[in-house]
XYZ file of C-alpha atoms in Angstrom:
610
model
C -109.025 28.676 12.189
C -109.061 25.069 13.327
C -109.533 24.006 9.747
C -106.519 26.139 8.847
C -104.136 24.794 11.589
C -104.257 21.181 10.475
C -103.931 22.206 6.834
C -100.498 23.806 7.675
C -99.336 20.787 9.961
C -98.537 18.526 6.859
C -96.373 21.168 5.411
C -94.522 21.797 8.475
C -94.217 17.997 9.098
C -92.927 17.523 5.696
C -90.431 20.176 6.192
C -89.461 18.902 9.620
C -89.237 15.247 8.196
C -87.356 16.605 5.296
C -84.781 18.442 7.767
C -84.596 15.522 9.882
C -83.874 13.313 7.140
C -81.362 15.287 5.630
C -79.389 15.242 9.163
C -79.432 11.533 9.177
C -77.957 11.367 5.744
C -75.140 13.612 6.640
C -74.401 11.709 9.871
C -74.254 8.731 7.618
C -72.277 10.191 4.672
C -69.403 11.625 6.838
C -67.909 8.240 7.431
C -68.073 7.294 3.921
C -66.399 10.655 2.930
C -63.706 9.997 5.348
C -63.260 6.262 4.089
C -63.392 7.828 0.464
C -60.377 10.352 1.361
C -58.345 7.734 2.806
C -59.083 5.436 -0.275
C -57.649 8.265 -2.079
C -54.759 8.683 0.180
C -54.017 4.952 -0.223
C -54.464 5.054 -3.909
C -51.967 7.909 -4.164
C -49.612 6.171 -1.711
C -50.018 3.001 -3.781
C -49.354 4.935 -7.060
C -46.359 6.687 -5.676
C -45.123 3.578 -4.221
C -45.358 1.498 -7.376
C -44.182 4.291 -9.630
C -41.191 4.716 -7.111
C -40.475 1.114 -6.879
C -40.512 0.861 -10.942
C -38.419 4.041 -11.044
C -36.133 2.365 -8.563
C -35.754 -0.588 -11.050
C -35.048 1.616 -14.195
C -32.326 3.468 -12.287
C -30.657 0.532 -11.231
C -30.844 -0.907 -14.601
C -29.491 2.327 -16.068
C -26.503 3.232 -13.956
C -24.358 -0.039 -14.719
C -24.893 0.774 -18.608
C -22.783 4.080 -18.279
C -19.802 2.177 -17.297
C -20.426 -0.286 -20.122
C -20.676 2.423 -22.645
C -17.390 3.741 -21.469
C -15.627 0.536 -21.804
C -17.216 -0.205 -25.247
C -15.728 3.283 -26.492
C -12.327 2.357 -25.261
C -12.439 -1.102 -26.933
C -13.639 0.557 -30.132
C -16.908 -1.206 -30.209
C -18.857 1.750 -31.398
C -21.929 -0.090 -32.581
C -22.127 -1.809 -29.176
C -21.745 1.361 -27.499
C -24.761 2.991 -29.572
C -27.018 -0.079 -28.844
C -25.942 0.386 -25.104
C -26.731 4.152 -25.235
C -30.279 3.373 -26.357
C -31.164 1.041 -23.529
C -29.426 3.453 -21.250
C -31.649 6.456 -22.663
C -34.629 4.429 -22.232
C -34.158 3.418 -18.847
C -33.376 6.898 -17.681
C -36.319 8.371 -19.552
C -38.726 6.110 -17.849
C -37.313 6.658 -14.519
C -37.897 10.206 -14.983
C -41.518 9.793 -16.420
C -42.327 7.642 -13.378
C -41.455 10.324 -10.897
C -42.649 13.536 -12.671
C -46.475 13.233 -12.888
C -48.947 15.335 -10.978
C -49.660 13.099 -8.192
C -45.884 12.543 -7.579
C -45.277 16.256 -7.516
C -48.071 16.841 -5.230
C -47.187 14.128 -2.927
C -43.654 16.079 -2.549
C -45.600 18.193 -0.008
C -46.029 15.679 2.288
C -44.025 16.298 5.342
C -41.030 13.910 5.671
C -42.016 11.585 2.945
C -42.045 14.605 0.569
C -38.427 15.306 0.793
C -37.571 11.873 -0.037
C -39.664 11.779 -3.081
C -38.366 14.730 -4.195
C -34.706 13.622 -4.074
C -35.743 10.594 -5.915
C -37.480 12.849 -8.692
C -34.240 15.257 -8.657
C -31.717 12.242 -8.996
C -33.961 10.644 -11.873
C -33.661 13.991 -13.868
C -30.015 14.484 -13.461
C -29.443 10.833 -14.602
C -31.782 11.248 -17.536
C -30.026 14.847 -18.300
C -26.701 13.064 -18.337
C -28.059 10.125 -20.712
C -29.746 12.274 -23.309
C -27.758 15.524 -23.351
C -24.231 14.585 -22.010
C -23.414 11.055 -22.677
C -25.646 10.820 -25.814
C -23.541 13.276 -28.184
C -20.229 11.752 -26.764
C -21.123 8.406 -27.790
C -22.638 9.259 -30.962
C -19.327 11.325 -31.593
C -17.284 8.321 -31.053
C -19.033 6.249 -33.468
C -17.953 8.979 -36.301
C -14.371 9.253 -34.850
C -11.411 6.599 -34.825
C -8.644 6.945 -32.187
C -6.250 6.661 -35.116
C -7.649 9.940 -36.423
C -5.499 11.530 -33.848
C -2.332 9.404 -34.246
C 0.695 11.576 -35.414
C 1.862 10.268 -38.856
C 5.359 11.424 -39.832
C 5.342 14.335 -37.359
C 2.063 15.440 -38.199
C -1.625 15.292 -36.255
C -4.510 15.924 -38.608
C -6.228 18.993 -37.589
C -9.626 18.684 -39.169
C -11.089 15.780 -36.910
C -10.095 17.984 -33.956
C -11.990 20.986 -35.411
C -15.062 18.975 -36.315
C -15.195 17.327 -32.875
C -15.194 20.353 -30.813
C -18.675 21.923 -31.151
C -20.482 18.346 -30.213
C -18.103 18.186 -27.269
C -18.699 21.688 -26.325
C -22.682 20.967 -26.224
C -21.997 17.712 -24.182
C -19.829 19.441 -21.565
C -21.995 22.246 -20.969
C -24.869 19.706 -20.431
C -22.919 17.775 -18.071
C -21.938 20.864 -16.183
C -25.552 21.778 -15.914
C -26.405 18.349 -14.524
C -23.624 18.640 -12.126
C -24.839 22.048 -10.728
C -28.337 20.374 -10.420
C -26.704 17.438 -8.454
C -24.888 19.620 -6.177
C -28.103 21.611 -5.475
C -30.094 18.368 -4.423
C -31.019 19.124 -0.673
C -30.544 15.893 1.270
C -30.081 16.804 4.811
C -33.579 15.480 5.854
C -33.840 12.162 3.705
C -33.339 8.657 4.365
C -29.529 7.280 4.425
C -29.940 5.230 1.473
C -31.136 8.157 -0.629
C -28.348 10.564 0.798
C -25.717 7.967 -0.049
C -27.065 7.612 -3.629
C -27.116 11.528 -4.007
C -23.536 11.660 -2.755
C -22.119 8.858 -5.208
C -23.929 10.325 -7.958
C -22.678 13.755 -7.077
C -19.101 12.191 -6.789
C -19.589 10.354 -10.352
C -20.743 13.355 -12.132
C -17.851 15.486 -10.777
C -15.378 12.750 -12.404
C -17.529 12.824 -15.622
C -17.622 16.745 -15.586
C -13.894 17.010 -14.930
C -13.289 14.650 -17.865
C -15.524 16.260 -20.334
C -14.143 19.773 -19.408
C -10.668 18.516 -20.026
C -11.743 17.174 -23.482
C -13.738 20.324 -24.172
C -10.616 22.406 -23.185
C -8.183 20.221 -25.288
C -10.113 20.570 -28.372
C -10.446 24.347 -27.908
C -6.723 24.695 -27.522
C -5.074 22.043 -29.675
C -5.756 23.380 -33.226
C -4.362 26.688 -32.264
C -1.259 25.115 -30.404
C -0.611 22.909 -33.308
C -0.482 25.612 -35.685
C -3.987 25.855 -37.255
C -3.812 29.439 -37.385
C -0.150 29.914 -38.104
C 3.385 28.735 -37.030
C 4.007 28.342 -33.147
C 6.878 27.979 -31.022
C 6.924 26.194 -27.643
C 9.509 26.157 -24.838
C 9.556 22.870 -23.037
C 11.115 22.923 -19.386
C 12.415 19.137 -18.504
C 11.969 19.214 -14.688
C 14.284 16.870 -12.506
C 12.239 15.761 -9.322
C 15.592 14.158 -8.155
C 16.315 17.888 -7.302
C 12.915 19.185 -6.169
C 11.439 22.356 -6.986
C 7.852 23.422 -5.497
C 6.587 23.183 -9.446
C 8.071 19.774 -9.886
C 11.907 19.716 -10.169
C 15.166 21.641 -11.228
C 14.927 22.855 -14.852
C 17.714 20.213 -16.178
C 17.137 20.834 -19.933
C 15.157 22.695 -22.436
C 13.842 22.338 -25.923
C 12.408 24.253 -28.371
C 9.392 22.632 -30.531
C 7.488 24.173 -33.468
C 4.164 23.472 -34.832
C 2.740 24.450 -38.050
C -0.604 23.016 -39.599
C -0.153 20.092 -37.522
C 3.591 19.216 -37.811
C 5.841 19.071 -34.957
C 9.516 19.546 -35.010
C 12.249 19.483 -32.483
C 14.147 22.772 -33.389
C 16.619 23.247 -30.451
C 17.986 21.586 -27.039
C 20.081 23.068 -24.401
C 21.126 21.931 -21.016
C 19.556 23.848 -17.983
C 23.360 24.215 -16.674
C 24.445 25.905 -19.659
C 21.635 28.464 -19.562
C 22.465 31.063 -16.992
C 20.873 34.553 -16.512
C 23.854 35.715 -14.594
C 25.528 38.675 -16.358
C 22.352 40.036 -17.520
C 19.826 41.908 -15.581
C 17.838 39.858 -13.296
C 14.078 39.786 -14.028
C 11.989 41.518 -11.311
C 9.837 38.880 -9.431
C 7.055 39.723 -7.094
C 8.112 40.651 -3.583
C 6.015 37.654 -2.040
C 8.110 35.531 -4.266
C 11.315 37.081 -3.615
C 10.620 36.994 0.213
C 10.083 33.074 0.061
C 12.160 31.970 -2.586
C 14.662 34.707 -3.392
C 15.768 36.645 -6.297
C 17.465 33.589 -7.971
C 13.813 32.674 -9.339
C 14.491 35.593 -11.864
C 18.181 35.036 -12.473
C 18.648 31.242 -13.314
C 16.195 29.143 -15.505
C 17.121 26.279 -13.606
C 15.233 27.721 -10.620
C 11.882 29.399 -12.024
C 9.892 26.616 -10.663
C 11.261 27.379 -7.003
C 7.805 29.105 -6.848
C 4.796 26.719 -7.061
C 2.972 29.396 -9.146
C 3.576 28.191 -12.729
C 2.135 30.890 -14.578
C 5.031 33.038 -13.002
C 7.515 30.431 -13.874
C 6.189 30.142 -17.615
C 6.549 33.927 -17.983
C 9.939 34.070 -16.420
C 11.335 31.239 -18.440
C 9.625 32.969 -21.820
C 11.555 36.285 -21.156
C 15.004 34.272 -20.319
C 14.617 32.398 -23.833
C 13.928 35.651 -25.561
C 16.975 37.411 -23.871
C 19.158 34.319 -24.667
C 18.098 33.640 -28.361
C 15.760 36.555 -29.401
C 12.891 33.932 -29.914
C 9.477 34.911 -28.131
C 7.794 31.335 -27.640
C 4.026 30.992 -27.821
C 3.874 28.853 -24.714
C 5.967 27.260 -21.791
C 5.276 23.484 -21.216
C 6.862 21.649 -18.232
C 7.310 17.921 -18.209
C 9.012 15.582 -15.902
C 10.611 11.982 -16.441
C 7.563 10.414 -14.737
C 5.182 11.645 -17.183
C 7.617 10.554 -20.005
C 7.245 6.922 -18.479
C 3.563 7.173 -19.051
C 4.266 8.008 -22.534
C 6.456 5.160 -23.018
C 3.377 2.864 -22.157
C 2.005 4.210 -25.327
C 5.206 3.962 -27.516
C 6.604 1.317 -26.167
C 10.652 0.795 -25.754
C 12.833 2.932 -27.290
C 16.882 3.067 -27.888
C 18.958 5.831 -26.535
C 22.482 6.594 -26.536
C 25.013 3.873 -25.188
C 22.738 1.159 -26.704
C 20.184 1.659 -23.764
C 16.743 0.677 -24.051
C 14.321 3.018 -22.041
C 10.825 1.898 -21.200
C 7.941 2.732 -18.946
C 9.580 0.440 -16.246
C 13.070 1.917 -16.196
C 12.953 5.322 -17.477
C 12.462 7.225 -14.004
C 15.352 4.900 -12.595
C 17.682 5.558 -15.592
C 16.918 9.345 -16.095
C 16.934 10.295 -12.397
C 19.569 8.150 -10.771
C 21.449 5.699 -12.921
C 22.712 8.304 -15.316
C 24.915 9.635 -12.448
C 26.623 6.596 -11.779
C 27.109 5.974 -15.540
C 28.356 9.331 -16.473
C 30.362 11.137 -14.061
C 31.047 14.017 -16.550
C 28.324 16.626 -16.799
C 29.000 16.908 -20.416
C 28.359 13.181 -20.834
C 25.353 13.368 -18.876
C 23.913 16.297 -20.965
C 24.559 14.227 -24.207
C 22.706 11.311 -22.879
C 19.716 13.682 -21.661
C 19.787 15.096 -25.378
C 19.663 11.770 -26.841
C 16.652 10.602 -24.665
C 14.724 13.741 -25.342
C 15.087 13.092 -29.080
C 14.347 9.592 -28.872
C 11.114 10.128 -26.844
C 10.130 12.798 -29.199
C 10.500 10.695 -32.226
C 8.609 7.913 -30.844
C 5.523 10.180 -29.838
C 5.413 12.021 -32.935
C 6.424 9.276 -35.380
C 3.210 7.317 -35.638
C 4.054 4.172 -33.766
C 2.314 5.157 -30.442
C -1.074 3.727 -29.429
C -3.355 6.575 -29.548
C -5.578 5.799 -26.713
C -2.702 5.200 -24.378
C -1.335 8.343 -25.573
C -4.141 10.180 -24.488
C -4.478 8.432 -21.164
C -0.750 9.227 -20.523
C -1.215 12.843 -21.286
C -4.318 12.809 -19.108
C -2.358 11.038 -15.999
C 0.642 13.369 -16.452
C -1.746 16.365 -16.358
C -3.766 15.122 -13.253
C -0.647 14.680 -11.145
C 0.771 17.912 -12.243
C 3.585 16.364 -13.976
C 2.586 18.170 -17.352
C 1.918 21.970 -16.807
C 1.343 24.585 -19.383
C 1.370 28.436 -19.696
C 0.320 30.813 -22.591
C 1.087 34.698 -22.871
C -2.159 34.581 -24.754
C -5.033 35.557 -22.311
C -7.786 33.578 -24.139
C -5.706 30.320 -24.312
C -4.671 30.735 -20.265
C -8.245 31.339 -19.447
C -9.273 28.068 -21.010
C -6.669 26.669 -18.748
C -7.834 28.378 -15.595
C -8.671 26.078 -12.909
C -7.182 22.759 -14.429
C -4.196 21.010 -12.913
C -2.390 21.770 -16.236
C -2.354 25.542 -15.348
C -0.330 25.027 -12.446
C -1.813 27.691 -10.437
C -1.953 27.823 -6.567
C -4.797 25.650 -5.212
C -8.361 26.800 -5.503
C -10.631 26.288 -2.569
C -14.656 26.279 -2.976
C -17.712 26.036 -0.611
C -17.182 22.212 -0.176
C -13.529 21.702 -0.668
C -10.338 23.509 1.098
C -7.223 22.915 -0.800
C -3.808 23.447 0.752
C -0.675 23.577 -1.145
C 2.477 21.651 0.238
C 5.713 22.460 -1.662
C 8.999 20.836 -1.545
C 12.235 22.449 -2.631
C 15.537 20.806 -2.511
C 18.036 23.024 -0.134
C 21.029 20.559 -0.707
C 22.109 21.269 -4.205
C 22.043 17.735 -5.239
C 20.166 14.971 -6.855
C 19.431 13.304 -3.411
C 15.497 13.558 -3.532
C 15.616 10.230 -5.367
C 16.104 8.781 -1.689
C 13.476 11.108 -0.228
C 10.213 9.551 1.026
C 7.300 11.638 2.060
C 4.295 10.727 4.047
C 1.587 13.499 4.733
C -1.108 12.848 7.459
C -3.966 15.333 7.721
C -6.370 15.857 10.819
C -8.853 18.663 11.244
C -11.730 19.556 13.699
C -13.991 22.621 14.837
C -12.724 23.381 18.342
C -14.004 26.986 18.392
C -17.564 28.271 19.156
C -17.240 30.590 16.054
C -17.143 27.427 13.916
C -13.555 27.888 12.349
C -11.887 24.383 11.536
C -8.663 23.837 12.581
C -6.137 21.808 10.320
C -3.236 19.977 11.194
C -0.709 18.662 8.411
C 2.045 16.395 9.404
C 4.834 15.752 7.144
C 7.142 12.841 7.552
C 10.549 12.794 5.643
C 12.889 10.033 5.516
C 16.505 9.942 4.023
C 16.726 6.222 2.339
C 20.299 6.718 1.103
C 23.072 4.151 2.170
C 24.182 4.825 5.835
C 27.803 4.912 4.654
C 27.027 7.549 2.192
C 28.576 5.541 -0.658
C 27.066 7.834 -3.496
C 28.525 9.671 -6.412
C 29.421 13.466 -5.809
C 27.009 14.336 -8.702
C 24.153 12.742 -6.685
C 25.243 14.089 -2.899
C 26.100 17.446 -4.307
C 29.736 17.178 -2.456
C 28.651 19.743 0.343
C 29.007 22.555 -2.216
C 26.122 24.401 -0.848
C 26.997 23.603 2.977
C 25.189 20.330 3.566
C 27.074 17.131 4.519
C 27.327 14.902 1.526
C 24.665 12.216 1.970
C 22.519 14.529 3.859
C 19.300 15.697 2.371
C 17.998 19.334 3.272
C 14.410 20.248 2.149
C 12.642 23.337 2.366
C 8.677 22.761 2.830
C 6.067 25.436 2.559
C 2.437 24.928 3.168
C -0.128 27.247 1.430
C -3.319 27.756 3.265
C -6.452 29.704 1.407
C -6.764 33.574 1.998
C -8.436 34.248 5.439
C -6.600 31.465 7.292
C -4.507 31.987 10.461
C -1.372 30.368 10.936
C -1.146 28.849 14.504
C 2.469 27.439 14.241
C 4.881 24.766 13.497
C 6.064 21.950 15.528
C 8.172 18.646 15.421
C 7.684 15.457 16.817
C 10.220 14.236 19.268
C 11.319 10.455 19.918
C 8.696 10.261 22.698
C 6.015 11.165 20.164
C 5.326 14.590 21.757
C 5.472 17.766 19.641
C 7.395 20.920 20.617
C 7.247 24.396 18.827
C 9.777 25.171 16.196
C 10.577 28.296 14.092
C 9.133 28.853 10.488
C 9.043 31.927 8.233
C 5.520 33.239 8.162
C 4.554 34.873 4.917
C 1.975 35.433 2.354
C 1.908 34.755 -1.525
C -0.830 36.277 -3.601
C -2.985 36.330 -0.303
C -2.187 32.741 0.445
C -0.962 32.218 4.173
C 2.191 30.344 3.953
C 4.359 28.495 6.714
C 7.902 27.658 5.270
C 10.637 25.810 7.166
C 13.607 23.651 6.352
C 14.417 19.935 7.402
C 18.087 18.209 7.299
C 18.030 14.620 7.294
C 21.267 12.361 7.741
C 20.962 9.002 5.884
C 18.691 6.744 7.149
C 16.970 9.359 9.472
C 13.323 10.462 9.583
C 11.835 13.409 11.010
C 8.102 14.780 11.300
C 6.755 18.207 11.285
C 3.421 19.449 12.063
C 1.826 22.730 10.575
C -1.525 23.935 12.089
C -3.668 26.574 10.327
C -7.061 27.881 11.225
C -9.357 28.228 8.191
C -11.948 30.825 7.613
C -15.549 30.416 8.884
C -16.943 29.554 5.528
C -14.138 27.188 4.455
C -15.316 23.735 3.030
C -15.382 20.757 5.079
C -13.256 18.508 2.738
C -9.656 18.859 3.329
C -7.434 18.167 0.022
C -3.600 18.796 -0.025
C -2.062 19.692 -3.128
C 1.510 18.581 -3.062
C 4.726 18.858 -5.426
C 4.519 15.581 -7.225
C 8.103 14.267 -6.844
C 9.394 11.083 -7.956
C 6.386 9.293 -6.027
C 3.248 10.984 -5.169
C 3.301 11.063 -1.403
C 1.138 9.019 0.571
C -1.577 11.039 2.309
C -3.317 9.597 5.614
C -5.823 10.680 8.125
C -5.273 11.442 11.744
C -7.521 12.543 14.628
C -7.489 16.099 15.797
C -8.390 16.336 19.448
C -9.592 19.700 20.503
């Protein structure tokens, strides 16, 4: 037994030594494991940091190139635009690659830092999507087209270039819309300020690009059919006069019928608005909401169809009135004002009209909205003058002498300012316009933006709105526990006409409708989105304080409407205030959509104190 015992000791000893040695090794290894893990973390951080730095450089190099491409396309430098596009796409693709590997994506799960990395990646994805699928196709298309392709020649616009361009534009517009949705979906509440600012800037920029792309896409969808590619078309044009305001723009002072067939445009007929009365015939029934706010005359006189701000209703009424009077059912109704015509004259250059006058972009508004009433006291002569101006502008636009790029810009500007409006009885065409400023619908709000309509109608029966100045001030705040936002809209109106009232009767109206000559009476209506609550109207006194005043409270197509009238003596100024409580889910950004008028009203901001 004694011999056996020692024989087992070495084995035990060896086992013991082995365990002890193993334990010591583990104790010594843990620090190295920790160091190794830290080294990996540092390496990952360095990897991400280096790639993030490189990606930042790529984005900073890419973004300015987008503006350069735009300018090169405008200048007709399509080769330069193509070269810049290639560089733009290289930078955007590189930025995307640098922020999309496995290590970067895994690091996005790290608290705080991860959300910042995620936003960087998503920003690069949006920019690259725009570069490859949006800007790319449009730039390539610009290389195949010449602005001259869209220039009318002898009253005719070539339709095939429009038809050929449409598919490419549709693909690009859809890609830009997808990028827009992705940009709006970037969560940036818990990221550093510079990243949040970058995301906000990208979102704003892509909104502008998406709007332009959608406009181009809609135009190419509509224009071939409008211009008679599928058969002859007739359009009724309403010339609105903002010197006598209507919600939709101005009194319908004149009308014209234009035909289109296979791209060829002809001015078929003109008639003064004052000669076109619906009285004597059965008035057209208008919705009860419209009648409550603007009266049955909206459906009785073509001069007053734009008393309502809802142009689809105005267009349908004008179409029916024209058909009753002349037996022609038009394929669309287009409204335009002299300010929009002045934009077109920037493209055509000066034109000669009746009386040897030269009409240009600088004097068109003054001539057509004010001077004519001094120069021609007889309404017959006024009508002849307007007809001459219409014919001359039409010939200048379709004759082939206009600069096509400036012409497109003029139409775009007029549409954006709601000075050019369109309505079609065809449901498909009308859906294409839906949501655009050209459609002239009531203002649409979304999750981010609350839009309120502010509409002005002349109550004088005159052309005194040439002398009306309008200033709008908006304030908003959340003052309630339920989170509903209160909005104040202050409207300041000023009558700038001569204090002595030395104006022609055709401008003042001569008191025919009960307003003292020289005074301006204006009917204002604020339209708040459905679900809003009207909290009253006030007027500012001489001491700056506000007191309650009465107003007509109504609804129009579910919009909450507050309507009141203001009368101003020469050189007088008054301020009224509307207050609306928005629904809880209303967007925080407040936008006022006003009647354009002769000059777009200045919109300011003021503080709302709870």
